[in-house]
CSV table of C-alpha atoms in Angstrom, one decimal:
chain,number,residue,atom,x,y,z
G,1,MET,CA,-44.7,-28.4,12.0
G,2,GLU,CA,-42.7,-29.1,14.7
G,3,TYR,CA,-39.2,-30.0,12.8
G,4,VAL,CA,-39.7,-26.5,10.7
G,5,GLU,CA,-40.2,-24.6,15.0
G,6,PHE,CA,-37.3,-27.3,16.4
G,7,ASN,CA,-34.7,-26.2,13.0
G,8,LEU,CA,-35.6,-22.3,13.6
G,9,SER,CA,-35.1,-22.5,17.2
G,10,SER,CA,-31.8,-25.2,17.3
G,11,LEU,CA,-30.6,-22.0,13.6
G,12,SER,CA,-31.0,-19.4,16.0
G,13,GLN,CA,-29.0,-21.4,18.9
G,14,MET,CA,-26.3,-22.1,16.5
G,15,LEU,CA,-25.6,-18.8,15.2
G,16,THR,CA,-25.3,-16.4,18.8
G,17,GLU,CA,-24.3,-19.4,21.1
G,18,PRO,CA,-21.9,-21.8,21.5
G,19,ALA,CA,-22.5,-26.0,20.8
G,20,LEU,CA,-23.2,-27.5,23.4
G,21,PHE,CA,-21.4,-30.0,25.1
G,22,ALA,CA,-23.0,-33.9,25.0
G,23,LYS,CA,-23.8,-34.8,28.7
G,24,ASP,CA,-21.6,-38.2,30.0
G,25,THR,CA,-24.9,-40.4,30.2
G,26,SER,CA,-26.5,-40.1,26.8
G,27,CYS,CA,-28.5,-37.5,24.4
G,28,GLU,CA,-32.5,-35.5,24.7
G,29,CYS,CA,-33.8,-37.5,21.6
G,30,ARG,CA,-37.4,-37.8,22.6
G,31,ALA,CA,-38.0,-39.9,19.1
G,32,PRO,CA,-37.3,-44.2,19.5
G,33,HIS,CA,-34.2,-44.9,17.4
G,34,GLU,CA,-34.3,-47.0,14.8
G,35,ARG,CA,-31.1,-47.5,11.9
G,36,LEU,CA,-32.1,-45.2,8.0
G,37,SER,CA,-30.5,-46.3,5.1
G,38,ILE,CA,-28.7,-43.0,3.6
G,39,ALA,CA,-30.6,-43.2,1.1
G,40,GLN,CA,-34.0,-42.0,4.1
G,41,ALA,CA,-31.8,-40.5,4.9
G,42,ARG,CA,-31.3,-38.5,1.8
G,43,ARG,CA,-34.6,-38.3,1.4
G,44,GLY,CA,-35.5,-36.4,5.0
G,45,THR,CA,-37.1,-39.1,7.1
G,46,PRO,CA,-38.0,-39.5,9.5
G,47,VAL,CA,-39.4,-36.5,9.7
G,48,ASP,CA,-40.0,-37.1,13.5
G,49,ARG,CA,-35.7,-36.2,14.1
G,50,PRO,CA,-33.0,-35.2,12.6
G,51,VAL,CA,-30.7,-37.4,11.1
G,52,ARG,CA,-27.3,-37.5,13.7
G,53,VAL,CA,-23.6,-37.1,12.4
G,54,TYR,CA,-20.3,-37.5,13.7
G,55,ALA,CA,-17.3,-36.8,12.8
G,56,ASP,CA,-14.8,-36.9,15.7
G,57,GLY,CA,-10.3,-35.7,15.0
G,58,ILE,CA,-8.1,-34.0,17.2
G,59,PHE,CA,-8.7,-30.3,16.0
G,60,ASP,CA,-5.3,-29.3,16.9
G,61,LEU,CA,-3.9,-26.0,15.3
G,62,PHE,CA,-8.1,-25.2,14.2
G,63,HIS,CA,-8.1,-24.3,10.1
G,64,SER,CA,-9.6,-23.8,7.1
G,65,GLY,CA,-9.5,-27.7,6.4
G,66,HIS,CA,-11.0,-28.7,9.5
G,67,ALA,CA,-13.5,-27.1,9.4
G,68,ARG,CA,-14.7,-27.2,5.1
G,69,ALA,CA,-14.3,-31.5,6.4
G,70,LEU,CA,-17.4,-30.7,9.3
G,71,MET,CA,-19.4,-28.9,6.9
G,72,GLN,CA,-19.3,-31.7,4.3
G,73,ALA,CA,-21.0,-33.1,6.8
G,74,LYS,CA,-23.9,-30.8,8.7
G,75,ASN,CA,-24.7,-30.9,4.9
G,76,LEU,CA,-24.6,-35.0,3.8
G,77,PHE,CA,-28.5,-34.1,4.4
G,78,PRO,CA,-31.4,-32.4,5.0
G,79,ASN,CA,-31.7,-32.1,8.3
G,80,ALA,CA,-28.6,-33.6,10.2
G,81,TYR,CA,-27.2,-32.9,13.8
G,82,LEU,CA,-24.1,-32.7,13.7
G,83,ILE,CA,-21.8,-34.4,16.5
G,84,VAL,CA,-17.9,-33.9,16.8
G,85,GLY,CA,-15.8,-35.8,19.7
G,86,VAL,CA,-12.2,-34.7,20.3
G,87,CYS,CA,-10.3,-36.3,21.3
G,88,SER,CA,-7.9,-36.0,24.8
G,89,ASP,CA,-4.2,-34.6,25.4
G,90,GLU,CA,-3.6,-38.1,26.9
G,91,LEU,CA,-4.6,-39.6,24.0
G,92,THR,CA,-3.5,-38.0,21.9
G,93,HIS,CA,-0.3,-37.3,22.8
G,94,LYS,CA,0.1,-41.9,22.8
G,95,TYR,CA,-1.8,-42.7,19.6
G,96,LYS,CA,-0.2,-39.5,17.1
G,97,GLY,CA,2.1,-37.1,18.6
G,98,PHE,CA,2.2,-33.7,20.9
G,99,THR,CA,0.0,-31.3,20.2
G,100,VAL,CA,0.0,-27.3,20.7
G,101,MET,CA,-3.3,-27.4,22.1
G,102,THR,CA,-4.4,-28.3,24.5
G,103,GLU,CA,-7.1,-30.2,24.8
G,104,ASP,CA,-9.7,-27.7,26.4
G,105,GLU,CA,-8.7,-25.0,24.0
G,106,ARG,CA,-9.0,-28.0,21.4
G,107,TYR,CA,-13.4,-28.1,23.1
G,108,GLU,CA,-13.4,-24.1,23.1
G,109,ALA,CA,-12.6,-23.8,19.3
G,110,LEU,CA,-15.2,-26.8,17.7
G,111,ARG,CA,-18.2,-25.1,19.9
G,112,HIS,CA,-17.5,-22.3,18.0
G,113,CYS,CA,-17.7,-23.8,14.6
G,114,ARG,CA,-20.6,-22.5,13.5
G,115,TYR,CA,-21.8,-26.1,11.8
G,116,VAL,CA,-21.2,-28.2,15.6
G,117,ASP,CA,-24.4,-28.7,17.1
G,118,GLU,CA,-22.9,-30.9,20.0
G,119,VAL,CA,-19.0,-32.0,21.0
G,120,VAL,CA,-18.4,-34.8,22.7
G,121,ARG,CA,-15.2,-34.8,24.7
G,122,ASP,CA,-13.0,-37.0,25.1
G,123,ALA,CA,-14.1,-39.2,22.8
G,124,PRO,CA,-12.5,-42.5,22.0
G,125,TRP,CA,-10.0,-43.0,19.6
G,126,THR,CA,-12.2,-46.3,17.7
G,127,LEU,CA,-16.1,-46.2,18.3
G,128,THR,CA,-17.1,-48.8,19.6
G,129,GLN,CA,-20.7,-49.9,19.8
G,130,ASP,CA,-21.7,-48.8,23.1
G,131,PHE,CA,-20.7,-44.9,22.2
G,132,LEU,CA,-22.8,-45.4,19.0
G,133,GLU,CA,-25.6,-46.5,21.8
G,134,LYS,CA,-25.0,-44.5,24.0
G,135,HIS,CA,-24.9,-41.1,21.3
G,136,LYS,CA,-27.7,-42.9,19.2
G,137,ILE,CA,-25.5,-41.9,16.3
G,138,ASP,CA,-26.9,-42.8,12.7
G,139,PHE,CA,-23.4,-41.9,10.4
G,140,VAL,CA,-20.5,-41.6,11.0
G,141,ALA,CA,-18.4,-38.9,8.6
G,142,HIS,CA,-14.2,-38.6,7.5
G,143,ASP,CA,-12.2,-38.5,4.5
G,144,ASP,CA,-11.9,-41.8,2.8
G,145,ILE,CA,-7.8,-42.5,3.2
G,146,PRO,CA,-7.5,-45.5,5.9
G,147,TYR,CA,-6.7,-44.2,9.3
G,148,SER,CA,-4.0,-46.8,10.4
G,149,SER,CA,-3.2,-46.4,14.2
G,150,ALA,CA,-3.6,-48.2,17.1
G,151,GLY,CA,-2.3,-51.9,15.8
G,152,THR,CA,-5.2,-51.5,13.4
G,153,GLU,CA,-5.2,-50.5,9.3
G,154,ASP,CA,-8.3,-49.1,9.4
G,155,VAL,CA,-9.8,-47.0,13.0
G,156,TYR,CA,-13.3,-46.7,10.5
G,157,LYS,CA,-12.9,-50.4,8.9
G,158,HIS,CA,-15.4,-52.0,11.0
G,159,ILE,CA,-18.1,-48.9,10.3
G,160,LYS,CA,-17.2,-49.0,6.4
G,161,GLU,CA,-18.7,-52.6,6.7
G,162,ALA,CA,-22.2,-51.9,8.7
G,163,GLY,CA,-23.0,-48.8,5.8
G,164,MET,CA,-22.5,-46.4,8.2
G,165,PHE,CA,-19.9,-44.7,7.1
G,166,VAL,CA,-20.3,-41.5,5.2
G,167,PRO,CA,-16.8,-40.5,2.6
G,168,THR,CA,-15.9,-36.6,2.9
G,169,GLN,CA,-12.9,-34.8,1.0
G,170,ARG,CA,-10.3,-33.9,2.0
G,171,THR,CA,-8.4,-29.5,1.6
G,172,GLU,CA,-5.5,-29.9,0.0
G,173,GLY,CA,-2.7,-27.4,0.9
G,174,ILE,CA,-3.5,-27.4,4.8
G,175,SER,CA,-3.0,-29.5,7.0
G,176,THR,CA,-1.8,-28.9,11.0
G,177,SER,CA,1.7,-30.9,9.7
G,178,ASP,CA,1.5,-28.3,7.6
G,179,LEU,CA,1.8,-25.4,9.7
G,180,ILE,CA,3.7,-27.3,12.5
G,181,THR,CA,6.3,-27.4,9.2
G,182,ARG,CA,6.1,-24.2,7.9
G,183,ILE,CA,6.7,-22.9,11.9
G,184,VAL,CA,9.8,-25.2,11.9
G,185,ARG,CA,10.9,-24.1,8.9
G,186,ASP,CA,10.7,-20.0,10.0
G,187,TYR,CA,11.7,-20.1,13.7
G,188,ASP,CA,14.3,-18.0,13.3
G,189,LEU,CA,11.4,-16.0,11.8
G,190,TYR,CA,9.0,-16.6,14.8
G,191,ALA,CA,11.7,-15.8,17.5
G,192,ARG,CA,12.0,-12.3,16.6
G,193,ARG,CA,8.7,-11.9,15.8
G,194,ASN,CA,8.0,-12.6,19.5
G,195,LEU,CA,10.8,-11.5,20.9
G,196,GLN,CA,10.0,-8.2,19.3
G,197,ARG,CA,6.5,-8.5,20.6
G,198,GLY,CA,8.1,-8.7,24.1
G,199,TYR,CA,7.9,-12.6,25.0
G,200,THR,CA,11.2,-13.3,26.9
G,201,ALA,CA,14.2,-15.3,25.8
G,202,LYS,CA,12.6,-17.5,28.9
G,203,GLU,CA,9.8,-17.4,27.8
G,204,LEU,CA,10.7,-18.8,24.6
G,205,ASN,CA,12.9,-21.0,25.4
G,206,VAL,CA,15.6,-19.7,23.4
G,207,SER,CA,19.4,-19.1,24.5
G,208,PHE,CA,21.0,-15.6,25.9
G,209,ILE,CA,23.5,-16.1,22.4
G,210,ASN,CA,20.8,-16.9,20.0
G,211,GLU,CA,18.4,-14.1,21.4
G,212,LYS,CA,21.4,-12.0,21.1
G,213,LYS,CA,21.7,-12.6,17.7
G,214,TYR,CA,18.2,-12.2,17.2
G,215,ARG,CA,18.1,-8.6,18.6
G,216,LEU,CA,21.0,-7.7,16.6
G,217,GLN,CA,18.9,-8.6,13.2
G,218,ASN,CA,15.7,-7.0,14.8
G,219,GLN,CA,18.0,-4.0,14.3
G,220,VAL,CA,19.6,-4.3,10.9
G,221,ASP,CA,16.2,-5.1,9.5
G,222,ARG,CA,14.7,-1.9,10.8
G,223,MET,CA,17.2,-0.1,9.5
G,224,LYS,CA,16.9,-1.8,6.6
G,225,GLU,CA,13.6,-0.4,7.2
G,226,LYS,CA,14.5,3.2,7.3
G,227,VAL,CA,17.1,3.1,4.2
G,228,LYS,CA,14.0,1.6,2.7
G,229,THR,CA,11.7,4.5,3.4
G,230,VAL,CA,14.9,7.1,3.1
G,231,GLU,CA,15.0,5.9,-1.1
G,232,GLU,CA,10.8,5.9,-1.5
G,233,LYS,CA,10.6,9.1,0.3
G,234,SER,CA,14.2,9.7,-2.3
G,235,LYS,CA,12.5,8.8,-5.3
G,236,HIS,CA,9.1,10.2,-4.4
G,237,PHE,CA,10.8,13.9,-4.6
G,238,VAL,CA,13.6,13.5,-7.6
G,239,TYR,CA,10.3,12.5,-9.6
G,240,ARG,CA,8.8,15.5,-8.3
G,241,VAL,CA,11.6,17.6,-9.8
G,242,GLU,CA,11.4,16.0,-12.8
G,243,GLU,CA,8.0,16.8,-13.1
G,244,LYS,CA,7.7,19.7,-12.5
G,245,SER,CA,11.5,21.1,-14.1
G,246,HIS,CA,9.6,19.7,-17.2
G,247,ASP,CA,7.0,21.8,-16.6
G,248,LEU,CA,9.1,24.6,-16.6
G,249,ILE,CA,11.0,23.7,-19.0
G,250,GLN,CA,8.0,23.8,-21.6
G,251,LYS,CA,6.7,27.4,-20.0
G,252,TRP,CA,10.1,28.4,-20.7
G,253,GLU,CA,10.1,26.8,-24.8
G,254,GLU,CA,6.7,28.2,-25.0
G,255,LYS,CA,7.7,32.2,-24.0
G,256,SER,CA,11.1,32.7,-25.9
G,257,ARG,CA,9.5,31.7,-28.8
G,258,GLU,CA,6.5,34.4,-27.7
G,259,PHE,CA,9.9,36.5,-27.6
G,260,ILE,CA,11.6,35.8,-30.7
G,261,GLY,CA,8.6,36.1,-32.6
G,262,ASN,CA,7.8,39.0,-30.8
G,263,PHE,CA,11.4,40.6,-31.7
G,264,LEU,CA,11.5,39.2,-35.3
G,265,GLU,CA,8.0,40.7,-35.5
G,266,LEU,CA,9.6,44.5,-34.5
G,267,PHE,CA,12.3,43.9,-35.9
G,268,GLY,CA,12.5,41.7,-38.4
G,269,PRO,CA,13.4,42.5,-41.9
G,270,ASP,CA,9.5,44.1,-43.1
G,271,GLY,CA,8.9,44.1,-38.8
G,272,THR,CA,7.9,47.8,-37.4
G,273,TRP,CA,10.3,49.3,-36.4
G,274,LYS,CA,11.3,49.5,-40.0
G,275,GLN,CA,8.5,50.7,-41.3
G,276,VAL,CA,9.0,53.1,-38.6
G,277,PHE,CA,12.6,54.2,-38.9
G,278,SER,CA,11.7,54.7,-43.3
G,279,GLU,CA,8.3,56.4,-42.8
G,280,ARG,CA,11.0,60.0,-40.2
G,281,SER,CA,14.4,59.7,-42.0
G,282,GLY,CA,12.3,60.3,-45.0
G,283,ARG,CA,10.4,63.3,-43.2
G,284,MET,CA,13.4,64.1,-42.0
G,285,ILE,CA,16.1,63.9,-45.6
G,286,SER,CA,12.7,66.1,-46.4
G,287,TYR,CA,13.0,68.7,-44.2
G,288,ALA,CA,16.3,69.4,-44.7
G,289,LEU,CA,16.1,69.3,-48.8
G,290,SER,CA,12.9,72.0,-48.2
G,291,PRO,CA,13.1,74.2,-44.7
G,292,HIS,CA,10.6,75.8,-44.4
G,293,GLY,CA,10.6,79.9,-44.8
G,294,SER,CA,10.4,82.5,-40.9
G,295,PRO,CA,6.6,83.4,-41.4
G,296,SER,CA,6.1,87.2,-43.2
G,297,ASN,CA,4.8,88.6,-40.7
G,298,SER,CA,7.9,88.2,-38.1
G,299,PRO,CA,9.5,92.0,-37.4
G,300,PRO,CA,13.2,92.0,-39.6
G,301,ARG,CA,16.0,91.3,-37.2
G,302,GLN,CA,18.1,94.3,-36.6
G,303,LEU,CA,21.6,94.7,-35.0
G,304,SER,CA,21.9,97.4,-32.5
G,305,LEU,CA,24.9,98.9,-31.8
G,306,SER,CA,25.2,100.3,-29.0
G,307,ARG,CA,25.3,96.8,-27.0
G,308,SER,CA,28.0,95.5,-29.0
G,309,PRO,CA,31.5,96.8,-28.1
G,310,SER,CA,33.5,98.9,-30.1
G,311,PRO,CA,36.6,97.2,-31.7
G,312,PRO,CA,40.2,98.9,-30.8
G,313,SER,CA,41.3,101.8,-33.3
G,314,ARG,CA,43.8,99.0,-35.5
G,315,TRP,CA,41.0,96.9,-36.4
G,316,LEU,CA,39.7,99.7,-37.8
G,317,HIS,CA,42.7,101.1,-39.3
G,318,PRO,CA,44.8,98.3,-41.6
G,319,ARG,CA,48.6,97.7,-40.9
G,320,PRO,CA,50.6,97.8,-43.6
G,321,ALA,CA,52.3,94.6,-45.4
G,322,SER,CA,55.2,92.4,-44.2
G,323,PRO,CA,58.7,93.4,-45.4
G,324,SER,CA,60.3,91.5,-46.6
G,325,SER,CA,63.9,92.1,-46.2
G,326,PRO,CA,64.0,91.0,-42.2
G,327,LYS,CA,65.4,94.5,-41.7
G,328,GLY,CA,61.7,95.9,-43.0
G,329,ALA,CA,60.3,92.8,-40.6
G,330,SER,CA,62.3,94.5,-37.4
G,331,ALA,CA,61.5,97.8,-38.2
G,332,SER,CA,57.5,96.3,-38.5
G,333,PHE,CA,57.9,94.8,-34.7
G,334,SER,CA,59.6,97.9,-33.5
G,335,SER,CA,56.2,100.4,-34.2
G,336,MET,CA,53.8,98.6,-33.1
G,337,SER,CA,55.1,98.0,-30.1
G,338,GLU,CA,55.1,101.6,-29.1
G,339,GLU,CA,52.0,101.8,-30.5
G,340,ASP,CA,50.7,99.1,-27.6
G,341,ASP,CA,53.3,101.4,-25.3
G,342,ASN,CA,51.2,104.5,-26.8
G,343,GLU,CA,48.0,102.9,-26.6
G,344,LYS,CA,49.2,101.7,-22.0
């Protein structure tokens, strides 16, 4: 019961607070520390204390490969207590090389990993017996690849011989060296990125010429992005116009077919207009051939002599026939002239 309560409290603390830093003296484990075999540790014995597992490293640019290794170390045994040792800048620069993150940044990165229970600052490059006894370490977890450094073929050789080594698996495709390689390979892109974000050329250790070149490239990229955006909008606009044009043409075709159908129905060979015209033509022809008579009760029309003007006297008396000879014609003309004078 006490062990269950311990696990629950430690789990709650692990999820709400960062991991603790190891004290310079020794751990606070109250139970007597006895050597455990791997079989005992995997069975969860002894029940009065957790199995203390130690994992060390540089942990520069802390990434998922680091986290997966620590997850495996934490889950090696049912009641594991994971202690992580982080080497200082001095040791790392001496034996491995320059780091991107400082030692304090690397310490804090490990403290906020959910699998870590305790962090040992300034961890030794090679584990000694005094260090193992001081921190009451039961097992050491690391990948099984020989780690040659500090003049030895494998810094974990004596741990393996003592039966305290438990292997973990590396995560392929991700490592600190891979991340640094990506940055170096795409240096220009990251330099331009940080210049655009407000960093100065001095902070980036970039020369004056390169700064101008990077800024010009950033402007060109922005122009390309604007042109690309305009092209996409233009394509979208053209697509919408084509779609609407297709709809208009389809509606026009439907209306055209409807109009032609109505026209043929009205003016076609058997259309309604021809029937109406034929009926009206027949009525007009029959009316012309047999007109209707006047009504029998209508009064007869009489000629009113009083209103019509009387014709001249010469209209009442017929003129003599025109003579056949020229003399007769002249005589007739003279007589007509005299009549006209008399009338005047």
